[in-house]
Amino acid sequence: MKWWHRLKKNPLARLGAIILIVFYLGAIFANFVAPYSASETTLDGALLPPTAIYWQNQQGELIGPHVYPTTQGPVEIETGERQLKVDLDNPCPVRLFVKGTPYKLWGIIPGNRHLFGAIGECKIHLLGTDELARDQFSRLIFGSQVSLSIGFVGIAIYFPIGMIFGGISGYFGGWIDTLIMRVVEVLMTIPGIYLLVALAAVLPPEINSAQRYLLIVVIISFISWAGLARVIRGQVLSIKEQQFVQATRAMGGNPFYIIWRHILPQTATYVIISATLAIPGFIVSESVLSLIGLGIQEPDTSWGNLLSSATNASILVLQPWLVLPPALLIILTVLAFNLLGDGLRDALDPRS
């Protein structure tokens, strides 16, 4: 386990791992972490800025963290800005593990406790609300379930395909190798983002977000396995000449058994590193498609469709809390996977 000790000594890899653990725990326990459901609205609460948290009441007494009922007020004619109506006479304590919207964790375990929340008639919006008065922080948490899972679903589809075809191509050679490599070359010439846009645009409008999600994953996987197959083929060409493979072949081992049991496991180092670097590509692809309206659609949420309001310049200026948090989360996730992937590459390098 020397590679594990080398990985733990890499501070950047540890940082990436910590970020990913926090994000994925938030996605797994989204119903508990989010103070409200993704569709719950606040009365007169459209486009509220992040809720201010106070520690002292109006008399200057320290009463702990609390918020006040806040709604949108009238629009100023001169500036076009909305005035907030804050009821300073009714403070609401902010506490951990408060009772709130009922839910079923993972669709099985019923509960109504949330990680944090405001007690009373107030609502706490850490990242403000959107144009439909929905809590932006809660929608980010629920959106992470789609954006963070799409990478693992994608590699679960295209990695086996790439490894199997790459292994068969490199082991058998001849016309099989020629045929598979020509298919790979054709697939690698297809511009990925344009294919995604073209195929996503012709999807029937009546399909739901779950079906659209699966189709997006399949499309991305279809154009992604070719590069992996080509690299695996090159490694298999070298590995199949090793003595342990030659000995198994001389003993009458089945070719497919040799590929699966003896050759492909030797490529595990590359596969692990490649997987950590491939997942961000799926996340970015889903975000781009959802951003331009061809991915996950409302009322379902993902980080990509939360960014769709970024196409409106006035929102970037007046309501930056709608676009900056999902963009920052995407950047942090991609960066964390790259840091972890670089750390794994260094730790698993036999020359280290």
mmCIF file of C-alpha atoms in Angstrom:
data_model
loop_
_atom_site.group_PDB
_atom_site.id
_atom_site.type_symbol
_atom_site.label_atom_id
_atom_site.label_comp_id
_atom_site.label_asym_id
_atom_site.label_seq_id
_atom_site.Cartn_x
_atom_site.Cartn_y
_atom_site.Cartn_z
ATOM 1 C CA MET A 1 0.000 0.000 0.000
ATOM 2 C CA LYS A 2 2.904 2.341 -0.684
ATOM 3 C CA TRP A 3 0.782 4.205 -3.224
ATOM 4 C CA TRP A 4 -1.757 5.017 -0.490
ATOM 5 C CA HIS A 5 0.931 6.547 1.721
ATOM 6 C CA ARG A 6 2.245 8.562 -1.215
ATOM 7 C CA LEU A 7 -1.295 9.757 -1.974
ATOM 8 C CA LYS A 8 -1.895 10.827 1.645
ATOM 9 C CA LYS A 9 1.302 12.865 1.592
ATOM 10 C CA ASN A 10 0.095 14.862 -1.419
ATOM 11 C CA PRO A 11 -1.664 17.969 0.022
ATOM 12 C CA LEU A 12 -3.379 18.899 -3.250
ATOM 13 C CA ALA A 13 -4.782 15.388 -3.683
ATOM 14 C CA ARG A 14 -6.051 15.472 -0.097
ATOM 15 C CA LEU A 15 -7.696 18.826 -0.736
ATOM 16 C CA GLY A 16 -9.412 17.479 -3.853
ATOM 17 C CA ALA A 17 -10.595 14.382 -1.978
ATOM 18 C CA ILE A 18 -12.002 16.457 0.907
ATOM 19 C CA ILE A 19 -13.914 18.734 -1.474
ATOM 20 C CA LEU A 20 -15.396 15.739 -3.308
ATOM 21 C CA ILE A 21 -16.337 13.962 -0.067
ATOM 22 C CA VAL A 22 -18.178 17.065 1.160
ATOM 23 C CA PHE A 23 -19.986 17.537 -2.163
ATOM 24 C CA TYR A 24 -21.006 13.889 -2.499
ATOM 25 C CA LEU A 25 -22.189 13.652 1.109
ATOM 26 C CA GLY A 26 -24.338 16.719 0.434
ATOM 27 C CA ALA A 27 -25.791 15.037 -2.669
ATOM 28 C CA ILE A 28 -26.403 11.700 -0.921
ATOM 29 C CA PHE A 29 -28.154 13.332 2.045
ATOM 30 C CA ALA A 30 -29.710 16.170 0.030
ATOM 31 C CA ASN A 31 -33.130 15.920 1.688
ATOM 32 C CA PHE A 32 -31.507 16.368 5.094
ATOM 33 C CA VAL A 33 -28.935 19.006 4.150
ATOM 34 C CA ALA A 34 -31.309 21.242 2.163
ATOM 35 C CA PRO A 35 -33.595 23.299 4.429
ATOM 36 C CA TYR A 36 -36.461 23.159 1.904
ATOM 37 C CA SER A 37 -37.569 21.074 -1.044
ATOM 38 C CA ALA A 38 -36.430 22.053 -4.527
ATOM 39 C CA SER A 39 -39.919 23.230 -5.485
ATOM 40 C CA GLU A 40 -41.028 24.904 -2.230
ATOM 41 C CA THR A 41 -41.768 28.602 -2.689
ATOM 42 C CA THR A 42 -41.825 31.615 -0.357
ATOM 43 C CA LEU A 43 -44.794 33.979 -0.367
ATOM 44 C CA ASP A 44 -43.733 37.327 -1.878
ATOM 45 C CA GLY A 45 -40.200 36.001 -1.894
ATOM 46 C CA ALA A 46 -39.136 36.098 -5.538
ATOM 47 C CA LEU A 47 -35.522 37.139 -6.146
ATOM 48 C CA LEU A 48 -34.721 37.745 -2.498
ATOM 49 C CA PRO A 49 -30.995 38.305 -1.820
ATOM 50 C CA PRO A 50 -29.156 36.010 0.614
ATOM 51 C CA THR A 51 -30.753 36.214 4.044
ATOM 52 C CA ALA A 52 -28.854 38.319 6.577
ATOM 53 C CA ILE A 53 -28.137 36.479 9.842
ATOM 54 C CA TYR A 54 -28.084 38.586 13.002
ATOM 55 C CA TRP A 55 -26.719 37.894 16.484
ATOM 56 C CA GLN A 56 -28.137 40.889 18.360
ATOM 57 C CA ASN A 57 -31.729 42.044 18.538
ATOM 58 C CA GLN A 58 -32.871 45.606 17.965
ATOM 59 C CA GLN A 59 -32.129 46.458 21.593
ATOM 60 C CA GLY A 60 -28.517 45.353 21.222
ATOM 61 C CA GLU A 61 -28.973 42.170 23.276
ATOM 62 C CA LEU A 62 -27.035 39.069 22.215
ATOM 63 C CA ILE A 63 -29.678 36.410 21.527
ATOM 64 C CA GLY A 64 -27.782 34.115 19.150
ATOM 65 C CA PRO A 65 -28.137 33.643 15.383
ATOM 66 C CA HIS A 66 -31.539 34.692 14.084
ATOM 67 C CA VAL A 67 -33.259 36.058 10.987
ATOM 68 C CA TYR A 68 -36.285 38.226 10.340
ATOM 69 C CA PRO A 69 -39.289 37.662 8.034
ATOM 70 C CA THR A 70 -38.332 39.221 4.714
ATOM 71 C CA THR A 71 -40.458 39.811 1.601
ATOM 72 C CA GLN A 72 -40.177 41.858 -1.558
ATOM 73 C CA GLY A 73 -41.443 45.417 -1.329
ATOM 74 C CA PRO A 74 -42.422 47.966 -3.972
ATOM 75 C CA VAL A 75 -40.164 48.892 -6.880
ATOM 76 C CA GLU A 76 -38.392 52.245 -6.768
ATOM 77 C CA ILE A 77 -39.369 54.182 -9.867
ATOM 78 C CA GLU A 78 -36.047 55.992 -10.201
ATOM 79 C CA THR A 79 -33.657 53.044 -9.800
ATOM 80 C CA GLY A 80 -35.883 50.091 -10.683
ATOM 81 C CA GLU A 81 -34.722 48.258 -7.560
ATOM 82 C CA ARG A 82 -37.041 46.452 -5.182
ATOM 83 C CA GLN A 83 -37.108 47.434 -1.536
ATOM 84 C CA LEU A 84 -37.080 44.623 1.003
ATOM 85 C CA LYS A 85 -39.735 44.534 3.709
ATOM 86 C CA VAL A 86 -38.108 43.240 6.911
ATOM 87 C CA ASP A 87 -40.242 42.602 10.000
ATOM 88 C CA LEU A 88 -37.782 43.510 12.749
ATOM 89 C CA ASP A 89 -40.297 42.780 15.507
ATOM 90 C CA ASN A 90 -40.355 39.002 14.954
ATOM 91 C CA PRO A 91 -36.888 37.428 15.178
ATOM 92 C CA CYS A 92 -36.666 33.720 14.320
ATOM 93 C CA PRO A 93 -33.829 31.656 15.850
ATOM 94 C CA VAL A 94 -31.538 29.758 13.478
ATOM 95 C CA ARG A 95 -30.820 26.263 14.770
ATOM 96 C CA LEU A 96 -29.359 22.936 13.698
ATOM 97 C CA PHE A 97 -31.503 19.822 13.137
ATOM 98 C CA VAL A 98 -34.787 21.700 12.969
ATOM 99 C CA LYS A 99 -38.128 20.240 11.893
ATOM 100 C CA GLY A 100 -39.222 21.238 8.429
ATOM 101 C CA THR A 101 -40.585 19.911 5.154
ATOM 102 C CA PRO A 102 -41.266 16.136 5.400
ATOM 103 C CA TYR A 103 -39.237 13.934 3.054
ATOM 104 C CA LYS A 104 -38.160 10.383 2.367
ATOM 105 C CA LEU A 105 -34.407 9.912 2.424
ATOM 106 C CA TRP A 106 -33.403 7.895 -0.670
ATOM 107 C CA GLY A 107 -37.147 7.383 -1.189
ATOM 108 C CA ILE A 108 -37.258 4.975 1.762
ATOM 109 C CA ILE A 109 -36.599 6.557 5.167
ATOM 110 C CA PRO A 110 -39.216 9.154 6.223
ATOM 111 C CA GLY A 111 -38.060 12.213 8.117
ATOM 112 C CA ASN A 112 -38.630 15.895 8.696
ATOM 113 C CA ARG A 113 -35.351 17.009 10.297
ATOM 114 C CA HIS A 114 -33.050 19.279 8.344
ATOM 115 C CA LEU A 115 -29.422 20.190 8.960
ATOM 116 C CA PHE A 116 -30.321 23.791 9.717
ATOM 117 C CA GLY A 117 -33.262 26.135 9.475
ATOM 118 C CA ALA A 118 -35.181 28.994 11.025
ATOM 119 C CA ILE A 119 -37.752 28.348 13.727
ATOM 120 C CA GLY A 120 -41.028 30.230 13.287
ATOM 121 C CA GLU A 121 -42.555 32.023 10.342
ATOM 122 C CA CYS A 122 -39.198 33.070 8.857
ATOM 123 C CA LYS A 123 -37.307 31.324 6.106
ATOM 124 C CA ILE A 124 -33.553 31.333 5.753
ATOM 125 C CA HIS A 125 -32.171 31.602 2.226
ATOM 126 C CA LEU A 126 -28.393 31.337 2.386
ATOM 127 C CA LEU A 127 -28.086 32.010 -1.354
ATOM 128 C CA GLY A 128 -31.292 33.939 -1.909
ATOM 129 C CA THR A 129 -34.278 32.858 -4.019
ATOM 130 C CA ASP A 130 -34.933 32.575 -7.742
ATOM 131 C CA GLU A 131 -37.634 34.233 -9.836
ATOM 132 C CA LEU A 132 -40.182 31.638 -8.648
ATOM 133 C CA ALA A 133 -39.335 32.277 -4.974
ATOM 134 C CA ARG A 134 -37.578 28.917 -4.538
ATOM 135 C CA ASP A 135 -34.616 28.588 -2.182
ATOM 136 C CA GLN A 136 -31.448 28.684 -4.278
ATOM 137 C CA PHE A 137 -29.294 26.794 -1.763
ATOM 138 C CA SER A 138 -31.771 23.895 -1.636
ATOM 139 C CA ARG A 139 -31.923 23.749 -5.409
ATOM 140 C CA LEU A 140 -28.123 23.656 -5.582
ATOM 141 C CA ILE A 141 -28.047 20.717 -3.166
ATOM 142 C CA PHE A 142 -30.694 18.777 -5.098
ATOM 143 C CA GLY A 143 -29.056 19.729 -8.392
ATOM 144 C CA SER A 144 -25.822 18.141 -7.225
ATOM 145 C CA GLN A 145 -27.535 14.744 -7.295
ATOM 146 C CA VAL A 146 -27.765 14.989 -11.081
ATOM 147 C CA SER A 147 -24.531 16.813 -11.825
ATOM 148 C CA LEU A 148 -22.327 14.697 -9.559
ATOM 149 C CA SER A 149 -23.844 11.334 -10.444
ATOM 150 C CA ILE A 150 -23.758 11.731 -14.212
ATOM 151 C CA GLY A 151 -19.985 11.190 -14.307
ATOM 152 C CA PHE A 152 -20.116 7.859 -12.466
ATOM 153 C CA VAL A 153 -23.031 6.632 -14.563
ATOM 154 C CA GLY A 154 -21.139 7.662 -17.696
ATOM 155 C CA ILE A 155 -17.906 5.850 -16.867
ATOM 156 C CA ALA A 156 -19.920 2.791 -15.795
ATOM 157 C CA ILE A 157 -21.182 2.656 -19.395
ATOM 158 C CA TYR A 158 -18.213 3.652 -21.521
ATOM 159 C CA PHE A 159 -15.281 2.265 -19.525
ATOM 160 C CA PRO A 160 -16.326 -1.400 -19.915
ATOM 161 C CA ILE A 161 -16.975 -0.816 -23.619
ATOM 162 C CA GLY A 162 -13.604 0.849 -24.164
ATOM 163 C CA MET A 163 -11.691 -1.747 -22.136
ATOM 164 C CA ILE A 164 -13.337 -4.742 -23.809
ATOM 165 C CA PHE A 165 -12.961 -3.498 -27.380
ATOM 166 C CA GLY A 166 -9.452 -2.204 -26.701
ATOM 167 C CA GLY A 167 -8.481 -5.532 -25.138
ATOM 168 C CA ILE A 168 -9.906 -7.598 -27.986
ATOM 169 C CA SER A 169 -8.303 -5.349 -30.597
ATOM 170 C CA GLY A 170 -4.843 -5.494 -29.017
ATOM 171 C CA TYR A 171 -4.909 -9.213 -28.187
ATOM 172 C CA PHE A 172 -6.217 -10.684 -31.455
ATOM 173 C CA GLY A 173 -4.756 -8.180 -33.927
ATOM 174 C CA GLY A 174 -5.277 -8.821 -37.641
ATOM 175 C CA TRP A 175 -8.562 -7.894 -39.284
ATOM 176 C CA ILE A 176 -10.316 -7.599 -35.909
ATOM 177 C CA ASP A 177 -7.809 -4.960 -34.827
ATOM 178 C CA THR A 178 -8.131 -3.144 -38.150
ATOM 179 C CA LEU A 179 -11.946 -3.106 -38.020
ATOM 180 C CA ILE A 180 -12.176 -1.897 -34.407
ATOM 181 C CA MET A 181 -9.529 0.783 -34.882
ATOM 182 C CA ARG A 182 -11.241 2.145 -38.001
ATOM 183 C CA VAL A 183 -14.489 2.460 -36.006
ATOM 184 C CA VAL A 184 -12.545 4.147 -33.210
ATOM 185 C CA GLU A 185 -10.991 6.628 -35.619
ATOM 186 C CA VAL A 186 -14.389 7.501 -37.066
ATOM 187 C CA LEU A 187 -15.829 8.104 -33.596
ATOM 188 C CA MET A 188 -12.853 10.225 -32.576
ATOM 189 C CA THR A 189 -13.399 12.540 -35.543
ATOM 190 C CA ILE A 190 -16.930 13.377 -34.379
ATOM 191 C CA PRO A 191 -16.929 16.753 -32.570
ATOM 192 C CA GLY A 192 -18.433 15.890 -29.209
ATOM 193 C CA ILE A 193 -20.256 19.079 -28.231
ATOM 194 C CA TYR A 194 -21.844 19.522 -31.682
ATOM 195 C CA LEU A 195 -23.099 15.941 -31.666
ATOM 196 C CA LEU A 196 -24.547 16.449 -28.188
ATOM 197 C CA VAL A 197 -26.333 19.611 -29.236
ATOM 198 C CA ALA A 198 -27.662 18.043 -32.453
ATOM 199 C CA LEU A 199 -28.908 14.858 -30.792
ATOM 200 C CA ALA A 200 -30.306 16.608 -27.724
ATOM 201 C CA ALA A 201 -32.192 19.058 -29.969
ATOM 202 C CA VAL A 202 -34.095 16.263 -31.722
ATOM 203 C CA LEU A 203 -35.185 14.525 -28.521
ATOM 204 C CA PRO A 204 -38.981 14.376 -28.299
ATOM 205 C CA PRO A 205 -40.285 17.140 -26.023
ATOM 206 C CA GLU A 206 -42.615 14.827 -24.104
ATOM 207 C CA ILE A 207 -39.851 12.780 -22.450
ATOM 208 C CA ASN A 208 -39.260 13.482 -18.773
ATOM 209 C CA SER A 209 -36.011 14.599 -17.158
ATOM 210 C CA ALA A 210 -35.059 11.070 -16.040
ATOM 211 C CA GLN A 211 -35.274 9.781 -19.614
ATOM 212 C CA ARG A 212 -33.466 12.844 -20.943
ATOM 213 C CA TYR A 213 -30.762 12.339 -18.294
ATOM 214 C CA LEU A 214 -30.170 8.731 -19.386
ATOM 215 C CA LEU A 215 -30.115 9.689 -23.056
ATOM 216 C CA ILE A 216 -27.532 12.402 -22.389
ATOM 217 C CA VAL A 217 -25.335 9.899 -20.543
ATOM 218 C CA VAL A 218 -25.635 7.358 -23.341
ATOM 219 C CA ILE A 219 -24.802 9.980 -25.982
ATOM 220 C CA ILE A 220 -21.738 11.201 -24.091
ATOM 221 C CA SER A 221 -20.607 7.615 -23.439
ATOM 222 C CA PHE A 222 -21.036 6.678 -27.106
ATOM 223 C CA ILE A 223 -18.526 9.288 -28.234
ATOM 224 C CA SER A 224 -16.139 8.841 -25.283
ATOM 225 C CA TRP A 225 -15.155 5.167 -25.316
ATOM 226 C CA ALA A 226 -13.083 5.380 -28.491
ATOM 227 C CA GLY A 227 -10.123 7.182 -26.924
ATOM 228 C CA LEU A 228 -10.008 4.758 -24.014
ATOM 229 C CA ALA A 229 -10.121 1.754 -26.365
ATOM 230 C CA ARG A 230 -7.172 3.091 -28.322
ATOM 231 C CA VAL A 231 -5.013 3.514 -25.216
ATOM 232 C CA ILE A 232 -6.009 0.102 -23.814
ATOM 233 C CA ARG A 233 -5.125 -1.500 -27.160
ATOM 234 C CA GLY A 234 -1.627 -0.049 -26.977
ATOM 235 C CA GLN A 235 -1.130 -1.374 -23.459
ATOM 236 C CA VAL A 236 -2.472 -4.822 -24.365
ATOM 237 C CA LEU A 237 -0.065 -5.085 -27.305
ATOM 238 C CA SER A 238 2.764 -4.821 -24.790
ATOM 239 C CA ILE A 239 1.239 -6.882 -21.975
ATOM 240 C CA LYS A 240 0.295 -9.873 -24.144
ATOM 241 C CA GLU A 241 4.001 -10.528 -24.809
ATOM 242 C CA GLN A 242 4.745 -10.910 -21.094
ATOM 243 C CA GLN A 243 5.765 -14.361 -19.840
ATOM 244 C CA PHE A 244 2.743 -14.910 -17.580
ATOM 245 C CA VAL A 245 0.385 -14.336 -20.524
ATOM 246 C CA GLN A 246 2.427 -16.610 -22.774
ATOM 247 C CA ALA A 247 2.406 -19.318 -20.080
ATOM 248 C CA THR A 248 -1.393 -19.115 -19.674
ATOM 249 C CA ARG A 249 -1.814 -19.325 -23.444
ATOM 250 C CA ALA A 250 0.494 -22.365 -23.631
ATOM 251 C CA MET A 251 -1.620 -24.079 -20.968
ATOM 252 C CA GLY A 252 -4.668 -23.731 -23.214
ATOM 253 C CA GLY A 253 -6.281 -20.724 -21.596
ATOM 254 C CA ASN A 254 -9.311 -19.277 -23.344
ATOM 255 C CA PRO A 255 -8.406 -15.988 -25.101
ATOM 256 C CA PHE A 256 -11.296 -14.069 -23.521
ATOM 257 C CA TYR A 257 -10.386 -15.480 -20.101
ATOM 258 C CA ILE A 258 -6.789 -14.350 -20.598
ATOM 259 C CA ILE A 259 -7.932 -10.854 -21.624
ATOM 260 C CA TRP A 260 -10.344 -10.477 -18.710
ATOM 261 C CA ARG A 261 -8.341 -12.220 -15.986
ATOM 262 C CA HIS A 262 -4.706 -11.465 -16.804
ATOM 263 C CA ILE A 263 -4.389 -8.577 -19.255
ATOM 264 C CA LEU A 264 -7.046 -5.982 -18.413
ATOM 265 C CA PRO A 265 -6.201 -5.967 -14.656
ATOM 266 C CA GLN A 266 -2.698 -4.858 -15.633
ATOM 267 C CA THR A 267 -4.245 -1.677 -17.050
ATOM 268 C CA ALA A 268 -5.969 -0.855 -13.744
ATOM 269 C CA THR A 269 -3.573 1.979 -12.915
ATOM 270 C CA TYR A 270 -4.344 3.824 -16.116
ATOM 271 C CA VAL A 271 -8.074 3.094 -15.815
ATOM 272 C CA ILE A 272 -8.307 4.502 -12.269
ATOM 273 C CA ILE A 273 -6.462 7.666 -13.209
ATOM 274 C CA SER A 274 -8.412 8.061 -16.432
ATOM 275 C CA ALA A 275 -11.722 7.658 -14.586
ATOM 276 C CA THR A 276 -10.985 10.475 -12.153
ATOM 277 C CA LEU A 277 -10.063 12.728 -15.076
ATOM 278 C CA ALA A 278 -13.037 11.666 -17.239
ATOM 279 C CA ILE A 279 -15.785 12.371 -14.701
ATOM 280 C CA PRO A 280 -15.347 16.181 -14.933
ATOM 281 C CA GLY A 281 -15.907 15.929 -18.685
ATOM 282 C CA PHE A 282 -19.338 14.410 -18.120
ATOM 283 C CA ILE A 283 -20.202 17.055 -15.531
ATOM 284 C CA VAL A 284 -19.205 19.889 -17.857
ATOM 285 C CA SER A 285 -21.062 18.332 -20.819
ATOM 286 C CA GLU A 286 -24.277 18.019 -18.813
ATOM 287 C CA SER A 287 -23.866 21.580 -17.544
ATOM 288 C CA VAL A 288 -23.377 22.958 -21.054
ATOM 289 C CA LEU A 289 -26.414 21.116 -22.413
ATOM 290 C CA SER A 290 -28.603 22.191 -19.495
ATOM 291 C CA LEU A 291 -27.285 25.747 -19.773
ATOM 292 C CA ILE A 292 -28.475 26.040 -23.374
ATOM 293 C CA GLY A 293 -31.799 24.371 -22.551
ATOM 294 C CA LEU A 294 -31.123 20.926 -24.044
ATOM 295 C CA GLY A 295 -30.366 19.029 -20.844
ATOM 296 C CA ILE A 296 -32.247 18.662 -17.572
ATOM 297 C CA GLN A 297 -35.402 20.763 -17.742
ATOM 298 C CA GLU A 298 -37.491 22.565 -15.134
ATOM 299 C CA PRO A 299 -38.939 21.819 -12.634
ATOM 300 C CA ASP A 300 -36.080 19.344 -12.113
ATOM 301 C CA THR A 301 -32.775 20.899 -11.251
ATOM 302 C CA SER A 302 -29.092 20.481 -12.026
ATOM 303 C CA TRP A 303 -26.138 22.823 -11.797
ATOM 304 C CA GLY A 304 -26.347 23.330 -15.532
ATOM 305 C CA ASN A 305 -29.928 24.548 -15.709
ATOM 306 C CA LEU A 306 -29.344 26.707 -12.623
ATOM 307 C CA LEU A 307 -26.776 28.477 -14.790
ATOM 308 C CA SER A 308 -29.296 29.125 -17.558
ATOM 309 C CA SER A 309 -30.093 32.554 -16.100
ATOM 310 C CA ALA A 310 -26.466 33.526 -16.760
ATOM 311 C CA THR A 311 -27.467 34.271 -20.357
ATOM 312 C CA ASN A 312 -29.304 37.358 -19.041
ATOM 313 C CA ALA A 313 -26.829 40.183 -18.443
ATOM 314 C CA SER A 314 -29.162 42.045 -16.078
ATOM 315 C CA ILE A 315 -29.353 39.019 -13.768
ATOM 316 C CA LEU A 316 -25.553 38.852 -13.620
ATOM 317 C CA VAL A 317 -25.570 42.430 -12.333
ATOM 318 C CA LEU A 318 -28.712 42.542 -10.172
ATOM 319 C CA GLN A 319 -28.992 38.947 -8.882
ATOM 320 C CA PRO A 320 -25.472 37.466 -8.970
ATOM 321 C CA TRP A 321 -26.428 34.900 -6.316
ATOM 322 C CA LEU A 322 -28.379 33.042 -9.012
ATOM 323 C CA VAL A 323 -25.375 32.304 -11.240
ATOM 324 C CA LEU A 324 -22.164 32.550 -9.219
ATOM 325 C CA PRO A 325 -22.773 29.628 -6.780
ATOM 326 C CA PRO A 326 -23.510 26.938 -9.434
ATOM 327 C CA ALA A 327 -20.607 28.172 -11.572
ATOM 328 C CA LEU A 328 -18.285 28.060 -8.564
ATOM 329 C CA LEU A 329 -19.429 24.544 -7.631
ATOM 330 C CA ILE A 330 -18.776 23.264 -11.159
ATOM 331 C CA ILE A 331 -15.308 24.832 -11.162
ATOM 332 C CA LEU A 332 -14.484 23.415 -7.708
ATOM 333 C CA THR A 333 -15.703 19.933 -8.661
ATOM 334 C CA VAL A 334 -13.689 19.821 -11.877
ATOM 335 C CA LEU A 335 -10.625 21.175 -10.056
ATOM 336 C CA ALA A 336 -11.015 18.633 -7.218
ATOM 337 C CA PHE A 337 -11.222 15.690 -9.633
ATOM 338 C CA ASN A 338 -8.156 16.931 -11.490
ATOM 339 C CA LEU A 339 -6.185 17.342 -8.256
ATOM 340 C CA LEU A 340 -7.181 13.868 -7.126
ATOM 341 C CA GLY A 341 -6.390 12.399 -10.538
ATOM 342 C CA ASP A 342 -2.952 14.008 -10.599
ATOM 343 C CA GLY A 343 -2.311 12.689 -7.091
ATOM 344 C CA LEU A 344 -3.350 9.167 -8.078
ATOM 345 C CA ARG A 345 -1.135 9.324 -11.163
ATOM 346 C CA ASP A 346 1.891 10.267 -9.069
ATOM 347 C CA ALA A 347 1.095 7.703 -6.349
ATOM 348 C CA LEU A 348 0.517 4.797 -8.746
ATOM 349 C CA ASP A 349 3.484 5.586 -10.986
ATOM 350 C CA PRO A 350 5.807 2.565 -10.643
ATOM 351 C CA ARG A 351 8.781 4.853 -11.171
ATOM 352 C CA SER A 352 7.947 6.802 -7.985
#
